[in-house]
Short mmCIF file of C-alpha atoms (C1' of nucleotides) in Angstrom, two decimals:
data_model
loop_
_atom_site.label_atom_id
_atom_site.label_comp_id
_atom_site.label_asym_id
_atom_site.label_seq_id
_atom_site.Cartn_x
_atom_site.Cartn_y
_atom_site.Cartn_z
CA UNK A 61 -54.26 -14.75 -46.40
CA UNK A 62 -53.80 -12.20 -49.17
CA UNK A 63 -50.38 -11.40 -50.53
CA UNK A 64 -50.65 -7.89 -49.15
CA UNK A 65 -50.77 -9.17 -45.60
CA UNK A 66 -47.33 -10.72 -45.95
CA UNK A 67 -45.90 -7.66 -47.61
CA UNK A 68 -47.06 -5.53 -44.70
CA UNK A 69 -45.63 -7.95 -42.18
CA UNK A 70 -42.37 -7.96 -44.05
CA UNK A 71 -42.25 -4.18 -44.18
CA UNK A 72 -42.91 -3.94 -40.44
CA UNK A 73 -40.28 -6.52 -39.63
CA UNK A 74 -37.67 -4.82 -41.80
CA UNK A 75 -38.24 -1.50 -40.10
CA UNK A 76 -37.90 -3.20 -36.73
CA UNK A 77 -34.67 -4.91 -37.74
CA UNK A 78 -33.26 -1.63 -38.92
CA UNK A 79 -34.05 0.04 -35.64
CA UNK A 80 -32.65 -2.87 -33.72
CA UNK A 81 -29.35 -2.28 -35.51
CA UNK A 82 -29.43 1.23 -34.12
CA UNK A 83 -29.84 -0.10 -30.60
CA UNK A 84 -33.56 0.67 -30.44
CA UNK A 85 -35.85 -2.10 -29.17
CA UNK A 86 -37.45 -4.18 -31.85
CA UNK A 87 -40.92 -3.50 -30.56
CA UNK A 88 -40.47 0.22 -31.06
CA UNK A 89 -39.50 -0.42 -34.65
CA UNK A 90 -42.57 -2.59 -35.14
CA UNK A 91 -44.86 0.09 -33.79
CA UNK A 92 -43.32 2.62 -36.10
CA UNK A 93 -43.71 0.18 -38.96
CA UNK A 94 -47.43 -0.16 -38.31
CA UNK A 95 -47.91 3.59 -37.93
CA UNK A 96 -46.17 4.22 -41.22
CA UNK A 97 -48.61 2.21 -43.28
CA UNK A 98 -51.75 2.08 -41.13
CA UNK A 99 -55.05 3.24 -42.50
CA UNK A 100 -56.30 5.22 -40.70
CA UNK A 101 -52.96 6.62 -39.47
CA UNK A 102 -54.27 6.83 -35.90
CA UNK A 103 -54.03 3.57 -33.99
CA UNK A 104 -54.98 2.84 -30.40
CA UNK A 105 -52.80 0.88 -28.01
CA UNK A 106 -55.22 -2.03 -28.31
CA UNK A 107 -55.05 -1.86 -32.10
CA UNK A 108 -51.27 -2.09 -31.86
CA UNK A 109 -51.43 -4.93 -29.35
CA UNK A 110 -53.61 -6.92 -31.67
CA UNK A 111 -51.71 -6.22 -34.86
CA UNK A 112 -48.36 -7.00 -33.24
CA UNK A 113 -49.56 -9.73 -30.86
CA UNK A 114 -47.80 -8.00 -27.98
CA UNK A 115 -48.70 -6.98 -24.44
CA UNK A 116 -49.95 -3.55 -23.51
CA UNK A 117 -46.91 -2.93 -21.39
CA UNK A 118 -44.57 -3.57 -24.26
CA UNK A 119 -46.55 -1.25 -26.54
CA UNK A 120 -46.86 1.45 -23.94
CA UNK A 121 -43.15 1.50 -23.11
CA UNK A 122 -41.92 1.46 -26.67
CA UNK A 123 -44.49 3.98 -27.85
CA UNK A 124 -43.28 6.38 -25.19
CA UNK A 125 -39.73 5.94 -26.44
CA UNK A 126 -40.80 6.73 -29.99
CA UNK A 127 -42.66 9.79 -28.76
CA UNK A 128 -39.58 11.03 -26.97
CA UNK A 129 -37.63 10.56 -30.16
CA UNK A 130 -40.20 12.66 -31.98
CA UNK A 131 -41.08 9.97 -34.48
CA UNK A 132 -44.68 9.48 -33.34
CA UNK A 133 -47.18 11.52 -31.36
CA UNK A 134 -50.39 11.03 -29.47
CA UNK A 135 -53.36 11.74 -31.67
CA UNK A 136 -56.64 13.34 -30.56
CA UNK A 137 -58.70 10.41 -29.44
CA UNK A 138 -62.04 9.63 -31.08
CA UNK A 139 -63.04 7.70 -27.96
CA UNK A 140 -62.64 8.95 -24.41
CA UNK A 141 -59.96 7.55 -22.14
CA UNK A 142 -58.14 5.94 -24.98
CA UNK A 143 -54.72 6.80 -26.30
CA UNK A 144 -54.15 6.94 -30.03
CA UNK A 145 -50.79 7.26 -31.71
CA UNK A 146 -49.80 8.29 -35.18
CA UNK A 147 -46.65 9.10 -37.09
CA UNK A 148 -45.55 12.64 -36.40
CA UNK A 149 -45.22 14.84 -39.48
CA UNK A 150 -41.63 15.96 -39.65
CA UNK A 151 -40.63 12.92 -37.61
CA UNK A 152 -37.94 11.81 -40.00
CA UNK A 153 -36.25 15.17 -39.80
CA UNK A 154 -36.34 14.98 -36.01
CA UNK A 155 -34.80 11.54 -36.33
CA UNK A 156 -31.93 12.98 -38.37
CA UNK A 157 -31.51 15.81 -35.91
CA UNK A 158 -31.12 13.26 -33.14
CA UNK A 159 -28.33 11.74 -35.18
CA UNK A 160 -26.69 15.08 -35.51
CA UNK A 161 -26.72 15.50 -31.75
CA UNK A 162 -25.10 12.11 -31.34
CA UNK A 163 -22.42 13.09 -33.79
CA UNK A 164 -21.87 16.31 -31.93
CA UNK A 165 -21.18 14.32 -28.78
CA UNK A 166 -18.55 12.30 -30.59
CA UNK A 167 -17.14 15.56 -31.84
CA UNK A 168 -16.72 16.74 -28.29
CA UNK A 169 -14.99 13.53 -27.29
CA UNK A 170 -12.60 13.86 -30.23
CA UNK A 171 -11.67 17.33 -29.05
CA UNK A 172 -10.86 15.98 -25.62
CA UNK A 173 -8.58 13.50 -27.34
CA UNK A 174 -6.81 16.32 -29.17
CA UNK A 175 -6.31 18.03 -25.84
CA UNK A 176 -4.64 14.87 -24.53
CA UNK A 177 -2.18 14.88 -27.43
CA UNK A 178 -1.46 18.59 -27.54
CA UNK A 179 2.08 18.30 -26.17
CA UNK A 180 3.11 15.41 -28.39
CA UNK A 181 4.29 15.17 -31.97
CA UNK A 182 1.60 16.85 -34.13
CA UNK A 183 1.48 13.90 -36.52
CA UNK A 184 -0.05 11.91 -33.66
CA UNK A 185 -3.00 14.27 -33.63
CA UNK A 186 -3.93 13.64 -37.24
CA UNK A 187 -6.34 10.78 -36.50
CA UNK A 188 -8.32 13.02 -34.16
CA UNK A 189 -7.96 16.12 -36.27
CA UNK A 190 -9.58 14.18 -39.07
CA UNK A 191 -12.59 13.48 -36.87
CA UNK A 192 -12.70 17.05 -35.69
CA UNK A 193 -12.65 18.44 -39.24
CA UNK A 194 -15.23 16.01 -40.52
CA UNK A 195 -17.71 16.55 -37.72
CA UNK A 196 -17.26 20.30 -37.91
CA UNK A 197 -18.12 20.31 -41.57
CA UNK A 198 -21.09 17.99 -41.15
CA UNK A 199 -22.40 20.02 -38.25
CA UNK A 200 -22.12 23.12 -40.40
CA UNK A 201 -23.74 21.71 -43.50
CA UNK A 202 -26.29 19.13 -42.47
CA UNK A 203 -28.53 21.47 -40.46
CA UNK A 204 -28.78 23.67 -43.54
CA UNK A 205 -29.68 20.69 -45.63
CA UNK A 206 -32.34 19.62 -43.13
CA UNK A 207 -33.76 23.11 -43.04
CA UNK A 208 -34.06 23.10 -46.80
CA UNK A 209 -35.94 19.81 -46.68
CA UNK A 210 -38.19 21.13 -43.96
CA UNK A 211 -39.07 24.27 -45.90
CA UNK A 212 -39.77 22.32 -49.03
CA UNK A 213 -42.20 20.16 -47.13
CA UNK A 214 -44.11 23.05 -45.66
CA UNK A 215 -44.99 24.62 -49.00
CA UNK B 177 -1.52 7.75 -10.64
CA UNK B 178 -1.13 10.91 -12.69
CA UNK B 179 -4.13 12.96 -13.71
CA UNK B 180 -3.48 12.11 -17.33
CA UNK B 181 -4.10 8.44 -16.70
CA UNK B 182 -7.67 9.13 -15.63
CA UNK B 183 -8.29 11.47 -18.51
CA UNK B 184 -7.22 8.78 -20.94
CA UNK B 185 -9.39 6.19 -19.25
CA UNK B 186 -12.29 8.58 -19.38
CA UNK B 187 -11.73 9.31 -23.04
CA UNK B 188 -11.60 5.60 -23.85
CA UNK B 189 -14.72 4.87 -21.88
CA UNK B 190 -16.65 7.70 -23.51
CA UNK B 191 -15.78 6.46 -26.96
CA UNK B 192 -16.89 2.97 -25.98
CA UNK B 193 -20.19 4.25 -24.60
CA UNK B 194 -20.80 6.15 -27.78
CA UNK B 195 -20.24 3.08 -29.89
CA UNK B 196 -22.40 1.01 -27.62
CA UNK B 197 -25.24 3.43 -28.33
CA UNK B 198 -24.77 2.63 -31.99
CA UNK B 199 -25.10 -1.07 -31.30
CA UNK B 200 -21.38 -1.76 -31.55
CA UNK B 201 -19.80 -3.83 -28.74
CA UNK B 202 -18.20 -1.83 -26.00
CA UNK B 203 -14.89 -3.58 -26.39
CA UNK B 204 -14.62 -2.43 -29.99
CA UNK B 205 -15.16 1.12 -28.85
CA UNK B 206 -12.47 0.73 -26.20
CA UNK B 207 -9.95 -0.57 -28.72
CA UNK B 208 -10.69 2.35 -30.98
CA UNK B 209 -10.31 4.68 -28.02
CA UNK B 210 -6.85 3.34 -27.28
CA UNK B 211 -5.78 3.50 -30.92
CA UNK B 212 -6.91 7.11 -31.17
CA UNK B 213 -4.58 8.36 -28.48
CA UNK B 214 -1.85 5.71 -28.30
CA UNK B 215 1.77 6.66 -28.71
CA UNK B 216 3.06 5.01 -30.79
CA UNK B 217 -0.13 4.59 -32.84
CA UNK B 218 0.69 0.95 -33.52
CA UNK B 219 -0.38 -1.37 -30.72
CA UNK B 220 -0.10 -5.14 -30.52
CA UNK B 221 -2.89 -7.40 -29.36
CA UNK B 222 -1.01 -7.96 -26.14
CA UNK B 223 -0.62 -4.22 -25.63
CA UNK B 224 -4.36 -3.86 -26.01
CA UNK B 225 -5.06 -6.77 -23.69
CA UNK B 226 -2.97 -5.20 -21.01
CA UNK B 227 -4.24 -1.68 -21.40
CA UNK B 228 -7.87 -2.81 -21.42
CA UNK B 229 -7.53 -5.75 -19.05
CA UNK B 230 -9.34 -7.99 -21.49
CA UNK B 231 -8.81 -11.42 -22.98
CA UNK B 232 -7.10 -12.00 -26.30
CA UNK B 233 -10.25 -13.46 -27.76
CA UNK B 234 -12.25 -10.37 -26.97
CA UNK B 235 -9.60 -8.12 -28.48
CA UNK B 236 -9.19 -10.28 -31.55
CA UNK B 237 -12.91 -10.44 -32.29
CA UNK B 238 -13.60 -6.77 -31.77
CA UNK B 239 -10.50 -5.66 -33.63
CA UNK B 240 -11.64 -7.66 -36.63
CA UNK B 241 -15.01 -5.92 -36.49
CA UNK B 242 -13.32 -2.52 -36.45
CA UNK B 243 -11.16 -3.55 -39.38
CA UNK B 244 -14.20 -4.57 -41.37
CA UNK B 245 -15.74 -1.20 -40.60
CA UNK B 246 -12.60 0.45 -41.93
CA UNK B 247 -11.85 2.32 -38.74
CA UNK B 248 -8.61 0.51 -37.95
CA UNK B 249 -6.09 -1.52 -39.93
CA UNK B 250 -3.29 -3.99 -39.34
CA UNK B 251 0.04 -2.25 -39.19
CA UNK B 252 3.35 -3.61 -40.47
CA UNK B 253 4.69 -5.51 -37.50
CA UNK B 254 8.04 -4.60 -35.95
CA UNK B 255 8.24 -8.09 -34.50
CA UNK B 256 7.57 -11.27 -36.43
CA UNK B 257 4.42 -13.27 -35.83
CA UNK B 258 2.77 -10.46 -34.02
CA UNK B 259 -0.26 -8.47 -35.12
CA UNK B 260 -0.25 -4.71 -34.69
CA UNK B 261 -3.24 -2.46 -35.19
CA UNK B 262 -3.56 1.25 -35.71
CA UNK B 263 -6.19 3.76 -36.62
CA UNK B 264 -6.76 3.82 -40.35
CA UNK B 265 -6.27 7.23 -41.96
CA UNK B 266 -9.56 8.18 -43.54
CA UNK B 267 -11.34 5.88 -41.10
CA UNK B 268 -13.82 8.48 -39.98
CA UNK B 269 -14.94 9.08 -43.52
CA UNK B 270 -15.40 5.34 -44.00
CA UNK B 271 -17.43 5.37 -40.81
CA UNK B 272 -19.71 8.03 -42.24
CA UNK B 273 -20.00 6.14 -45.50
CA UNK B 274 -21.17 3.11 -43.54
CA UNK B 275 -23.86 5.31 -42.06
CA UNK B 276 -24.90 6.39 -45.49
CA UNK B 277 -25.32 2.80 -46.53
CA UNK B 278 -27.49 2.13 -43.51
CA UNK B 279 -29.63 5.10 -44.40
CA UNK B 280 -29.90 3.87 -47.94
CA UNK B 281 -31.33 0.61 -46.66
CA UNK B 282 -33.98 2.50 -44.73
CA UNK B 283 -34.64 4.45 -47.88
CA UNK B 284 -35.34 1.26 -49.70
CA UNK B 285 -37.73 0.07 -47.02
CA UNK B 286 -39.59 3.37 -47.16
CA UNK B 287 -40.07 2.95 -50.88
CA UNK B 288 -41.59 -0.46 -50.32
CA UNK B 289 -43.99 1.22 -47.92
CA UNK B 290 -44.94 3.73 -50.59
CA UNK B 291 -45.64 0.86 -52.92
CA UNK B 292 -48.00 -0.63 -50.35
CA UNK B 293 -49.97 2.61 -50.17
CA UNK B 294 -50.02 3.42 -53.86
CA UNK B 295 -53.72 2.66 -54.34
CA UNK B 296 -54.92 4.53 -51.29
CA UNK B 297 -55.59 8.17 -50.58
CA UNK B 298 -52.39 10.09 -51.42
CA UNK B 299 -52.42 11.92 -48.10
CA UNK B 300 -51.69 8.57 -46.45
CA UNK B 301 -48.41 8.41 -48.33
CA UNK B 302 -47.08 11.66 -46.93
CA UNK B 303 -45.34 10.06 -43.94
CA UNK B 304 -43.35 7.82 -46.26
CA UNK B 305 -42.89 10.42 -48.95
CA UNK B 306 -41.22 12.56 -46.32
CA UNK B 307 -38.72 9.80 -45.63
CA UNK B 308 -38.18 9.21 -49.30
CA UNK B 309 -37.50 12.89 -50.02
CA UNK B 310 -35.20 13.31 -47.05
CA UNK B 311 -33.09 10.26 -47.75
CA UNK B 312 -32.88 11.11 -51.44
CA UNK B 313 -31.51 14.54 -50.67
CA UNK B 314 -29.07 13.27 -48.07
CA UNK B 315 -27.86 10.55 -50.39
CA UNK B 316 -27.32 13.17 -53.05
CA UNK B 317 -25.54 15.73 -50.91
CA UNK B 318 -23.62 13.89 -48.24
CA UNK B 319 -21.32 11.94 -50.57
CA UNK B 320 -20.29 15.23 -52.16
CA UNK B 321 -19.59 16.66 -48.75
CA UNK B 322 -17.54 13.64 -47.78
CA UNK B 323 -15.59 13.85 -51.01
CA UNK B 324 -14.77 17.46 -50.28
CA UNK B 325 -13.50 16.53 -46.84
CA UNK B 326 -11.46 13.71 -48.30
CA UNK B 327 -9.82 15.92 -50.90
CA UNK B 328 -9.01 18.57 -48.33
CA UNK B 329 -7.27 15.99 -46.22
CA UNK B 330 -5.12 14.68 -49.02
CA UNK B 331 -3.60 18.06 -49.81
"C1'" DA C 32 -66.11 11.68 -4.63
"C1'" DC C 33 -66.78 7.03 -6.47
"C1'" DT C 34 -66.20 3.72 -9.86
"C1'" DA C 35 -64.92 1.57 -13.94
"C1'" DA C 36 -62.06 1.54 -18.12
"C1'" DG C 37 -57.72 2.14 -19.63
"C1'" DA C 38 -52.67 3.35 -19.43
"C1'" DT C 39 -48.42 3.13 -17.11
"C1'" DT C 40 -45.00 1.32 -14.10
"C1'" DC C 41 -43.09 -2.49 -11.64
"C1'" DT C 42 -41.39 -7.26 -11.20
"C1'" DG C 43 -40.06 -11.74 -12.75
"C1'" DT C 44 -38.48 -14.60 -16.56
"C1'" DA C 45 -36.49 -16.01 -20.80
"C1'" DT C 46 -33.59 -14.80 -24.44
"C1'" DT C 47 -29.67 -12.57 -26.29
"C1'" DG C 48 -25.04 -11.22 -26.52
"C1'" DA C 49 -20.36 -10.05 -24.58
"C1'" DC C 50 -16.59 -11.93 -22.88
"C1'" DA C 51 -13.16 -15.54 -20.67
"C1'" DG C 52 -10.93 -19.68 -21.32
"C1'" DA C 53 -9.97 -23.75 -24.17
"C1'" DA C 54 -9.17 -25.76 -28.56
"C1'" DA C 55 -7.77 -25.21 -33.29
"C1'" DA C 56 -5.42 -22.92 -36.84
"C1'" DT C 57 -1.84 -20.02 -38.58
"C1'" DT C 58 2.77 -18.17 -39.04
"C1'" DC C 59 7.43 -17.98 -38.65
"C1'" DT C 60 12.14 -20.02 -37.14
"C1'" DG C 61 15.70 -23.52 -36.99
"C1'" DC D 256 9.29 -29.85 -42.28
"C1'" DA D 257 9.02 -29.97 -37.27
"C1'" DG D 258 7.94 -27.19 -33.46
"C1'" DA D 259 7.08 -23.10 -30.87
"C1'" DA D 260 4.80 -18.72 -30.51
"C1'" DT D 261 0.77 -16.11 -31.55
"C1'" DT D 262 -3.80 -15.42 -33.32
"C1'" DT D 263 -8.36 -16.92 -34.30
"C1'" DT D 264 -12.44 -19.64 -33.65
"C1'" DC D 265 -15.30 -22.30 -30.64
"C1'" DT D 266 -17.83 -23.20 -26.31
"C1'" DG D 267 -19.69 -22.16 -21.88
"C1'" DT D 268 -21.05 -18.70 -18.51
"C1'" DC D 269 -22.64 -14.55 -16.78
"C1'" DA D 270 -24.96 -10.20 -17.23
"C1'" DA D 271 -28.06 -7.25 -19.66
"C1'" DT D 272 -32.35 -6.51 -21.98
"C1'" DA D 273 -37.03 -7.18 -23.91
"C1'" DC D 274 -41.16 -8.57 -22.91
"C1'" DA D 275 -45.47 -10.68 -20.32
"C1'" DG D 276 -48.30 -10.31 -16.50
"C1'" DA D 277 -49.47 -8.06 -12.12
"C1'" DA D 278 -50.03 -4.04 -9.53
"C1'" DT D 279 -50.63 0.83 -9.48
"C1'" DC D 280 -52.04 5.02 -11.10
"C1'" DT D 281 -55.05 8.17 -14.31
"C1'" DT D 282 -58.91 9.69 -16.45
"C1'" DA D 283 -63.63 10.52 -17.22
"C1'" DG D 284 -68.42 9.74 -16.40
"C1'" DT D 285 -72.14 9.43 -12.86
#
DNA sequence: ACTAAGATTCTGTATTGACAGAAAATTCTG
DNA sequence: CAGAATTTTCTGTCAATACAGAATCTTAGT
């Protein structure tokens, strides 16, 4: 086996481990890994099964998850009745936006905490105020940053 | 039971669910939840056991994890031989910095992917270049943002 | 419409991980 | 420095989850 083969495997496995850390199934990470370096970028379910030595059901389920996350998309199929996937341009930005939404939810929870402490000594609120301030700023600034990246890409 | 009791429980559970989504054990999220709204902010292991109806081992393990993450800290103990925890001021910023580090690791993986594609058609590299550009920008800008937040807090 | 190829969903199983309880280690008092 | 109180680590168990394989549903070609 050529060196390159192992490097690809390693890349795919590292992506999958990263996504596992985020609570996303390993298989989804592996699929993404393949679709990030595959040539051609479009890969059928069977291609993915073979490359990852996994069942169709596992591929199908995890690919759907990645689609919902906006990281991959179905590609126009060269063959009839066959589903092809590829990385979705702009997928990484969508991924970051998902993160932003998650942060926003934590922001909301923090505000509920502040509400709970509103009648107590204000110094008790500091730990939640800190969260509130931080998330507010990030929610103000990060979308702008992402927009800038997006525009840069589209030129 | 007063209304407030349920609101606190709900708050704690929502924090724990959020952290679970991030791949952090539920119990750690619950401990953080308690320490965000507790009065006084310092709570002993036994306090936490009682409030969360959990074993000492579970509290001990998860509290250590939160300490390593920089979200909570051991507090000077009013009683000898007894460990008290509290939310660590600046903890949320540490939390965000942890995120940054995780992103940086993905950044590194993406660059390895680019390396793998360096001899192929440049259009194939776009999906990884996108990641590279995005993470670079975020890694440039977010630390500045966090620093600003930090300085604001310390005034 | 029927049929065949393929994708998706459902069900069972094996693995993983969270937690309780027990054992070991640590810390403080007399 | 002995001993008691408290925390931490270790071990076993239970529940949750990822995946394989089977069953069902979809799609397209005749």
